[in-house]
Amino acid sequence: MLRRLVPVFLTAAVVVSAVAALVVRPAVGAPQRTADYVVLAGVAGLRWEDVDPQSTPNLWQLAERGSIGSLSVRSGRTPTCPVDGWLTLGAGNYAAWDGDPVSADCSPPEVTVEQPDGIGANLPAQQTTVRYNKERQPWGAIPGALAESVRCTAAIGPGAAIAAARPFGRVDRYAPTLPANPSELLASCVLSIVDLGAVTGDDPAVRAAAARRADSALARVLAARPARSLVVVAGISDTDETSRLHVAVADGPGWSGGWLTSSGTGREGYVQLVDLAPTALAAVGRPMPDRLFVGQAATSVPGRPADLATAIAQPADADREAGAQRHVASWFFVLLAGLQCLLAIAVLPLLRRARRHAGPTGPAPASRRVVAVVEVLLIAAALAIPAALVADVVPWWRADRGGIYFGLITVFVLGVGAAGIRLARIYQRTLGPMGSVAGLAALVVGVDVVTGARLQLNGVAGYSALEGGRYAGLGTVGLGVFVAGTLLVAGCLAQQVRRSWRPAVVVLVGGIGVVITGSPYLGADSVGAVAMTAGVCVAAAMSTGGWLTLGRLAWATIAGLAVTIGFAVLDMRAPSGQQGSLGRFLGAVADGTSGLTMHRSGTANLDTLVSSPLTVLAVVGGVLVWFALLRPWGGLKRLFGIYPAVRAGMAGITIATLIGGVLGGSALNVAGAAAALTVPLAALAALRVLDHAADRTQPVPVDGGPAGESGPVGRSDVLEQPARGLDEDERPESRADPGAAEHPESAENSDTAERSDTARGPGKIAPSSAEPSRQ
């Protein structure tokens, strides 16, 4: 009895520890009031490569005193042109001026600013812009929400007027150009917004001249800043169709010598354009408009190098990496999808000819060399995404032809990984390649997440800070690979233990994966953690054999809901700035604004579905599995029948990736990344079991008797359920003792016999393979 309860207790302990790890959040202090005035100065197109002591001495001194970071200028359109950047600043949300396509040079639209009284100004087009963002944009932005949150706002320049206009179009204080002495205007309102011009073009001399003009204007602002004021200088937008990271500097009481960050990014040295509005309100102690801002107030954290030149080199290098990543990632995933499609086509004839026939007729088996080469190619295909992740260890983006260097590094890493697995002793076993590759993939992603996810940030197989969706933790592609790798490893390990212990093994390995995925210290993906919890529960329920019956489905559902509800309740109790996506969604449900969230998620799913190469990987993988691997000649049914824990892992992968993709707004991207790892390994394992389909397994002696005497023979899982998952002509034969049913312990002891064909390895057929056992 105690032995049977141990797996139950272990499962409960892992589930409890997983929930505890998910709800413990890093201590993030709420931003405190630090200033009496805030001055937001914007320079469209300003990047860290434009800042130096000679061209921009005032900005250089401001950065030495204050805190710095990289600014992501995502708005309602891509790229973010100046008008959308200023509008997003004033909305505290992703906003767009209109629905027209963005021009290549980001030419400004005709924005009319009227001055009827000489004090303030009016924007006649503001109400139309507000209506467009409320009705046509998925984010529900309200242009002017920042100005509505304070009593008075002053604006200098046309760009600042766009940001400072209230929703009905009124600007409280306005000057079309920067006065020689703007001290009176800057002190007239608690919030001032200043347009310092733009830095455009690719010519270094032209950019340097524009930066000097903006720096000269900044000098007048700094000379006239009110006492106890926070000055924020931001590269407010892009200036052409190339998206980049831009300058962010904050100087004032409590902002000295650190890195800028926010809970919205979760990464030191990174802030978003939508973070600037809540930062301004927090600095002067004003409440946030309820549910209108999507950003979080920025804070300053220590750890910046004392030498400013050294400190600036980090965001400048991140800008180069993010720019290079966008170009390389597009062709990498297109190329990966194409190569995996070709490999799927090449595997089909091998599957047809892999199973050996006993009679004189039948197709001749494929050449051993061809099979060996295809197996290595399948391993390489499965390792492609982890190899691309490892390739970012080398700073290839600093080279002139960075894409070529990235390709060479990735191919080298692939070669090393495939060779290491091919030469390992475990390779000779049927599940050896599957377990090794899956473990290596999960290890690469897991180690990266545990060490800060530095390879995923701006990485080809990670996420881009330019997109503004994620800056830390586990990304969409990483989630797919990590879920697939973890559950495949769990299935392979569970297959090596007694049947009664298999659910505990799956939950133990899966529980570690849930912690890494959902912990705010690590993966920080609550939706991914919920999805993975569902996958682990399904896999654990199926790991002992058999299909997903109604009872097992109910058990898995109850367990998954228990974990999810426990996490959701504690997540909702956290402060709003520290809530995960699940807590924010449930909060929106509670206050009746969930429709906007669901519309936003649906729009993101649709856009991703029709535009991502990972969708092709998911669809091609599903077609190969359904129309080939699951056919009588495909081998996957036989693999599932012999190794039910592997079947359980793959079922869990399907459930987890679909849930994670749909709830996370990434459609089939998670499933596509998982398919890139899982489908090649499934095809390789199917080739292995078909190659040994006619092998005769040796009987296992009972009570010390010689082989061949009565006792359970063959694979234990076949004895446990001989007809499930196998067609009639595919069932492995076994000469089981009629009395085996009376001795269940003997049947479990025969687990070692189920791997008798795997020890010989690929191409090593038993002497009796030409004469299959038939009863």
PDB file of N, CA and C in Angstrom, residues 260-316:
ATOM      1  N   LEU A 260      17.376  52.352 -16.704  1.00  0.00           N
ATOM      2  CA  LEU A 260      15.930  52.479 -16.733  1.00  0.00           C
ATOM      3  C   LEU A 260      15.300  51.110 -16.977  1.00  0.00           C
ATOM      4  N   THR A 261      14.216  50.838 -16.295  1.00  0.00           N
ATOM      5  CA  THR A 261      13.478  49.596 -16.519  1.00  0.00           C
ATOM      6  C   THR A 261      12.051  49.822 -16.066  1.00  0.00           C
ATOM      7  N   SER A 262      11.190  48.849 -16.331  1.00  0.00           N
ATOM      8  CA  SER A 262       9.807  48.890 -15.860  1.00  0.00           C
ATOM      9  C   SER A 262       9.316  47.456 -15.733  1.00  0.00           C
ATOM     10  N   SER A 263       8.253  47.273 -14.949  1.00  0.00           N
ATOM     11  CA  SER A 263       7.695  45.927 -14.840  1.00  0.00           C
ATOM     12  C   SER A 263       7.047  45.497 -16.137  1.00  0.00           C
ATOM     13  N   GLY A 264       6.794  46.443 -17.050  1.00  0.00           N
ATOM     14  CA  GLY A 264       6.269  46.078 -18.358  1.00  0.00           C
ATOM     15  C   GLY A 264       7.288  45.373 -19.225  1.00  0.00           C
ATOM     16  N   THR A 265       8.565  45.682 -19.041  1.00  0.00           N
ATOM     17  CA  THR A 265       9.613  44.998 -19.800  1.00  0.00           C
ATOM     18  C   THR A 265      10.270  43.899 -18.977  1.00  0.00           C
ATOM     19  N   GLY A 266      10.420  44.110 -17.674  1.00  0.00           N
ATOM     20  CA  GLY A 266      11.077  43.109 -16.840  1.00  0.00           C
ATOM     21  C   GLY A 266      12.545  42.938 -17.150  1.00  0.00           C
ATOM     22  N   ARG A 267      13.146  43.880 -17.841  1.00  0.00           N
ATOM     23  CA  ARG A 267      14.548  43.778 -18.266  1.00  0.00           C
ATOM     24  C   ARG A 267      15.248  45.080 -17.959  1.00  0.00           C
ATOM     25  N   GLU A 268      16.378  44.998 -17.251  1.00  0.00           N
ATOM     26  CA  GLU A 268      17.156  46.197 -16.952  1.00  0.00           C
ATOM     27  C   GLU A 268      17.656  46.835 -18.242  1.00  0.00           C
ATOM     28  N   GLY A 269      17.490  48.151 -18.330  1.00  0.00           N
ATOM     29  CA  GLY A 269      17.980  48.870 -19.491  1.00  0.00           C
ATOM     30  C   GLY A 269      16.989  48.963 -20.632  1.00  0.00           C
ATOM     31  N   TYR A 270      15.740  48.545 -20.429  1.00  0.00           N
ATOM     32  CA  TYR A 270      14.727  48.596 -21.489  1.00  0.00           C
ATOM     33  C   TYR A 270      13.446  49.214 -20.954  1.00  0.00           C
ATOM     34  N   VAL A 271      12.923  50.180 -21.700  1.00  0.00           N
ATOM     35  CA  VAL A 271      11.609  50.752 -21.426  1.00  0.00           C
ATOM     36  C   VAL A 271      10.871  50.888 -22.748  1.00  0.00           C
ATOM     37  N   GLN A 272       9.553  51.058 -22.636  1.00  0.00           N
ATOM     38  CA  GLN A 272       8.722  51.227 -23.816  1.00  0.00           C
ATOM     39  C   GLN A 272       8.206  52.657 -23.907  1.00  0.00           C
ATOM     40  N   LEU A 273       7.835  53.039 -25.105  1.00  0.00           N
ATOM     41  CA  LEU A 273       7.242  54.362 -25.290  1.00  0.00           C
ATOM     42  C   LEU A 273       5.970  54.507 -24.455  1.00  0.00           C
ATOM     43  N   VAL A 274       5.199  53.417 -24.329  1.00  0.00           N
ATOM     44  CA  VAL A 274       3.961  53.498 -23.544  1.00  0.00           C
ATOM     45  C   VAL A 274       4.238  53.565 -22.050  1.00  0.00           C
ATOM     46  N   ASP A 275       5.489  53.365 -21.627  1.00  0.00           N
ATOM     47  CA  ASP A 275       5.840  53.496 -20.210  1.00  0.00           C
ATOM     48  C   ASP A 275       6.047  54.948 -19.791  1.00  0.00           C
ATOM     49  N   LEU A 276       6.239  55.844 -20.747  1.00  0.00           N
ATOM     50  CA  LEU A 276       6.591  57.223 -20.391  1.00  0.00           C
ATOM     51  C   LEU A 276       5.417  57.963 -19.751  1.00  0.00           C
ATOM     52  N   ALA A 277       4.190  57.730 -20.231  1.00  0.00           N
ATOM     53  CA  ALA A 277       3.036  58.412 -19.640  1.00  0.00           C
ATOM     54  C   ALA A 277       2.833  57.994 -18.184  1.00  0.00           C
ATOM     55  N   PRO A 278       2.783  56.695 -17.853  1.00  0.00           N
ATOM     56  CA  PRO A 278       2.658  56.346 -16.434  1.00  0.00           C
ATOM     57  C   PRO A 278       3.863  56.783 -15.606  1.00  0.00           C
ATOM     58  N   THR A 279       5.040  56.866 -16.213  1.00  0.00           N
ATOM     59  CA  THR A 279       6.220  57.353 -15.481  1.00  0.00           C
ATOM     60  C   THR A 279       6.033  58.808 -15.077  1.00  0.00           C
ATOM     61  N   ALA A 280       5.514  59.608 -15.983  1.00  0.00           N
ATOM     62  CA  ALA A 280       5.296  61.028 -15.684  1.00  0.00           C
ATOM     63  C   ALA A 280       4.280  61.206 -14.564  1.00  0.00           C
ATOM     64  N   LEU A 281       3.190  60.443 -14.608  1.00  0.00           N
ATOM     65  CA  LEU A 281       2.176  60.573 -13.563  1.00  0.00           C
ATOM     66  C   LEU A 281       2.687  60.082 -12.221  1.00  0.00           C
ATOM     67  N   ALA A 282       3.440  58.957 -12.234  1.00  0.00           N
ATOM     68  CA  ALA A 282       3.967  58.427 -10.978  1.00  0.00           C
ATOM     69  C   ALA A 282       4.956  59.396 -10.354  1.00  0.00           C
ATOM     70  N   ALA A 283       5.749  60.081 -11.180  1.00  0.00           N
ATOM     71  CA  ALA A 283       6.768  60.991 -10.650  1.00  0.00           C
ATOM     72  C   ALA A 283       6.147  62.158  -9.885  1.00  0.00           C
ATOM     73  N   VAL A 284       4.979  62.610 -10.336  1.00  0.00           N
ATOM     74  CA  VAL A 284       4.328  63.737  -9.651  1.00  0.00           C
ATOM     75  C   VAL A 284       3.200  63.265  -8.734  1.00  0.00           C
ATOM     76  N   GLY A 285       3.078  61.964  -8.525  1.00  0.00           N
ATOM     77  CA  GLY A 285       2.120  61.428  -7.575  1.00  0.00           C
ATOM     78  C   GLY A 285       0.683  61.485  -8.019  1.00  0.00           C
ATOM     79  N   ARG A 286       0.407  61.464  -9.323  1.00  0.00           N
ATOM     80  CA  ARG A 286      -0.958  61.484  -9.821  1.00  0.00           C
ATOM     81  C   ARG A 286      -1.459  60.055 -10.078  1.00  0.00           C
ATOM     82  N   PRO A 287      -2.742  59.780  -9.857  1.00  0.00           N
ATOM     83  CA  PRO A 287      -3.280  58.431 -10.105  1.00  0.00           C
ATOM     84  C   PRO A 287      -3.328  58.117 -11.601  1.00  0.00           C
ATOM     85  N   MET A 288      -3.229  56.835 -11.916  1.00  0.00           N
ATOM     86  CA  MET A 288      -3.280  56.387 -13.307  1.00  0.00           C
ATOM     87  C   MET A 288      -4.722  56.295 -13.786  1.00  0.00           C
ATOM     88  N   PRO A 289      -4.983  56.638 -15.046  1.00  0.00           N
ATOM     89  CA  PRO A 289      -6.332  56.435 -15.592  1.00  0.00           C
ATOM     90  C   PRO A 289      -6.638  54.947 -15.666  1.00  0.00           C
ATOM     91  N   ASP A 290      -7.791  54.557 -15.181  1.00  0.00           N
ATOM     92  CA  ASP A 290      -8.120  53.147 -15.038  1.00  0.00           C
ATOM     93  C   ASP A 290      -8.251  52.468 -16.399  1.00  0.00           C
ATOM     94  N   ARG A 291      -7.434  51.411 -16.626  1.00  0.00           N
ATOM     95  CA  ARG A 291      -7.497  50.545 -17.799  1.00  0.00           C
ATOM     96  C   ARG A 291      -7.167  51.233 -19.112  1.00  0.00           C
ATOM     97  N   LEU A 292      -6.635  52.454 -19.092  1.00  0.00           N
ATOM     98  CA  LEU A 292      -6.304  53.134 -20.341  1.00  0.00           C
ATOM     99  C   LEU A 292      -4.839  52.966 -20.716  1.00  0.00           C
ATOM    100  N   PHE A 293      -3.965  52.923 -19.721  1.00  0.00           N
ATOM    101  CA  PHE A 293      -2.538  52.765 -19.987  1.00  0.00           C
ATOM    102  C   PHE A 293      -2.187  51.282 -20.044  1.00  0.00           C
ATOM    103  N   VAL A 294      -1.389  50.902 -21.036  1.00  0.00           N
ATOM    104  CA  VAL A 294      -0.894  49.516 -21.097  1.00  0.00           C
ATOM    105  C   VAL A 294       0.544  49.420 -20.602  1.00  0.00           C
ATOM    106  N   GLY A 295       1.211  50.555 -20.475  1.00  0.00           N
ATOM    107  CA  GLY A 295       2.582  50.554 -19.970  1.00  0.00           C
ATOM    108  C   GLY A 295       2.611  50.609 -18.457  1.00  0.00           C
ATOM    109  N   GLN A 296       3.820  50.548 -17.918  1.00  0.00           N
ATOM    110  CA  GLN A 296       4.045  50.610 -16.476  1.00  0.00           C
ATOM    111  C   GLN A 296       5.076  51.699 -16.193  1.00  0.00           C
ATOM    112  N   ALA A 297       4.984  52.302 -15.021  1.00  0.00           N
ATOM    113  CA  ALA A 297       5.913  53.372 -14.651  1.00  0.00           C
ATOM    114  C   ALA A 297       7.344  52.853 -14.600  1.00  0.00           C
ATOM    115  N   ALA A 298       8.248  53.593 -15.192  1.00  0.00           N
ATOM    116  CA  ALA A 298       9.657  53.215 -15.205  1.00  0.00           C
ATOM    117  C   ALA A 298      10.293  53.515 -13.861  1.00  0.00           C
ATOM    118  N   THR A 299      11.347  52.787 -13.567  1.00  0.00           N
ATOM    119  CA  THR A 299      12.134  53.007 -12.359  1.00  0.00           C
ATOM    120  C   THR A 299      13.609  52.959 -12.732  1.00  0.00           C
ATOM    121  N   SER A 300      14.454  53.377 -11.795  1.00  0.00           N
ATOM    122  CA  SER A 300      15.895  53.320 -11.987  1.00  0.00           C
ATOM    123  C   SER A 300      16.466  52.230 -11.097  1.00  0.00           C
ATOM    124  N   VAL A 301      17.284  51.352 -11.686  1.00  0.00           N
ATOM    125  CA  VAL A 301      17.902  50.270 -10.919  1.00  0.00           C
ATOM    126  C   VAL A 301      19.418  50.408 -11.038  1.00  0.00           C
ATOM    127  N   PRO A 302      20.153  50.059  -9.994  1.00  0.00           N
ATOM    128  CA  PRO A 302      21.615  50.198 -10.037  1.00  0.00           C
ATOM    129  C   PRO A 302      22.244  49.127 -10.921  1.00  0.00           C
ATOM    130  N   GLY A 303      23.543  49.258 -11.106  1.00  0.00           N
ATOM    131  CA  GLY A 303      24.297  48.274 -11.882  1.00  0.00           C
ATOM    132  C   GLY A 303      24.879  48.796 -13.168  1.00  0.00           C
ATOM    133  N   ARG A 304      24.645  50.073 -13.477  1.00  0.00           N
ATOM    134  CA  ARG A 304      25.202  50.648 -14.700  1.00  0.00           C
ATOM    135  C   ARG A 304      26.686  50.920 -14.529  1.00  0.00           C
ATOM    136  N   PRO A 305      27.497  50.646 -15.554  1.00  0.00           N
ATOM    137  CA  PRO A 305      28.924  50.984 -15.445  1.00  0.00           C
ATOM    138  C   PRO A 305      29.125  52.465 -15.183  1.00  0.00           C
ATOM    139  N   ALA A 306      30.142  52.772 -14.395  1.00  0.00           N
ATOM    140  CA  ALA A 306      30.408  54.171 -14.041  1.00  0.00           C
ATOM    141  C   ALA A 306      30.819  54.986 -15.257  1.00  0.00           C
ATOM    142  N   ASP A 307      31.545  54.359 -16.175  1.00  0.00           N
ATOM    143  CA  ASP A 307      31.976  55.054 -17.390  1.00  0.00           C
ATOM    144  C   ASP A 307      30.813  55.088 -18.376  1.00  0.00           C
ATOM    145  N   LEU A 308      30.367  56.274 -18.762  1.00  0.00           N
ATOM    146  CA  LEU A 308      29.201  56.404 -19.617  1.00  0.00           C
ATOM    147  C   LEU A 308      29.435  55.792 -20.992  1.00  0.00           C
ATOM    148  N   ALA A 309      30.645  55.953 -21.530  1.00  0.00           N
ATOM    149  CA  ALA A 309      30.926  55.374 -22.850  1.00  0.00           C
ATOM    150  C   ALA A 309      30.745  53.857 -22.827  1.00  0.00           C
ATOM    151  N   THR A 310      31.210  53.222 -21.745  1.00  0.00           N
ATOM    152  CA  THR A 310      31.027  51.776 -21.617  1.00  0.00           C
ATOM    153  C   THR A 310      29.556  51.425 -21.473  1.00  0.00           C
ATOM    154  N   ALA A 311      28.833  52.233 -20.705  1.00  0.00           N
ATOM    155  CA  ALA A 311      27.409  51.971 -20.506  1.00  0.00           C
ATOM    156  C   ALA A 311      26.622  52.138 -21.798  1.00  0.00           C
ATOM    157  N   ILE A 312      26.923  53.189 -22.567  1.00  0.00           N
ATOM    158  CA  ILE A 312      26.199  53.441 -23.811  1.00  0.00           C
ATOM    159  C   ILE A 312      26.471  52.343 -24.838  1.00  0.00           C
ATOM    160  N   ALA A 313      27.627  51.726 -24.779  1.00  0.00           N
ATOM    161  CA  ALA A 313      27.961  50.674 -25.746  1.00  0.00           C
ATOM    162  C   ALA A 313      26.964  49.523 -25.679  1.00  0.00           C
ATOM    163  N   GLN A 314      26.387  49.240 -24.519  1.00  0.00           N
ATOM    164  CA  GLN A 314      25.445  48.129 -24.380  1.00  0.00           C
ATOM    165  C   GLN A 314      24.142  48.388 -25.127  1.00  0.00           C
ATOM    166  N   PRO A 315      23.420  49.490 -24.907  1.00  0.00           N
ATOM    167  CA  PRO A 315      22.204  49.718 -25.698  1.00  0.00           C
ATOM    168  C   PRO A 315      22.479  49.925 -27.180  1.00  0.00           C
ATOM    169  N   ALA A 316      23.638  50.506 -27.525  1.00  0.00           N
ATOM    170  CA  ALA A 316      23.971  50.667 -28.940  1.00  0.00           C
ATOM    171  C   ALA A 316      24.163  49.316 -29.607  1.00  0.00           C
TER     172      ALA A 316
END
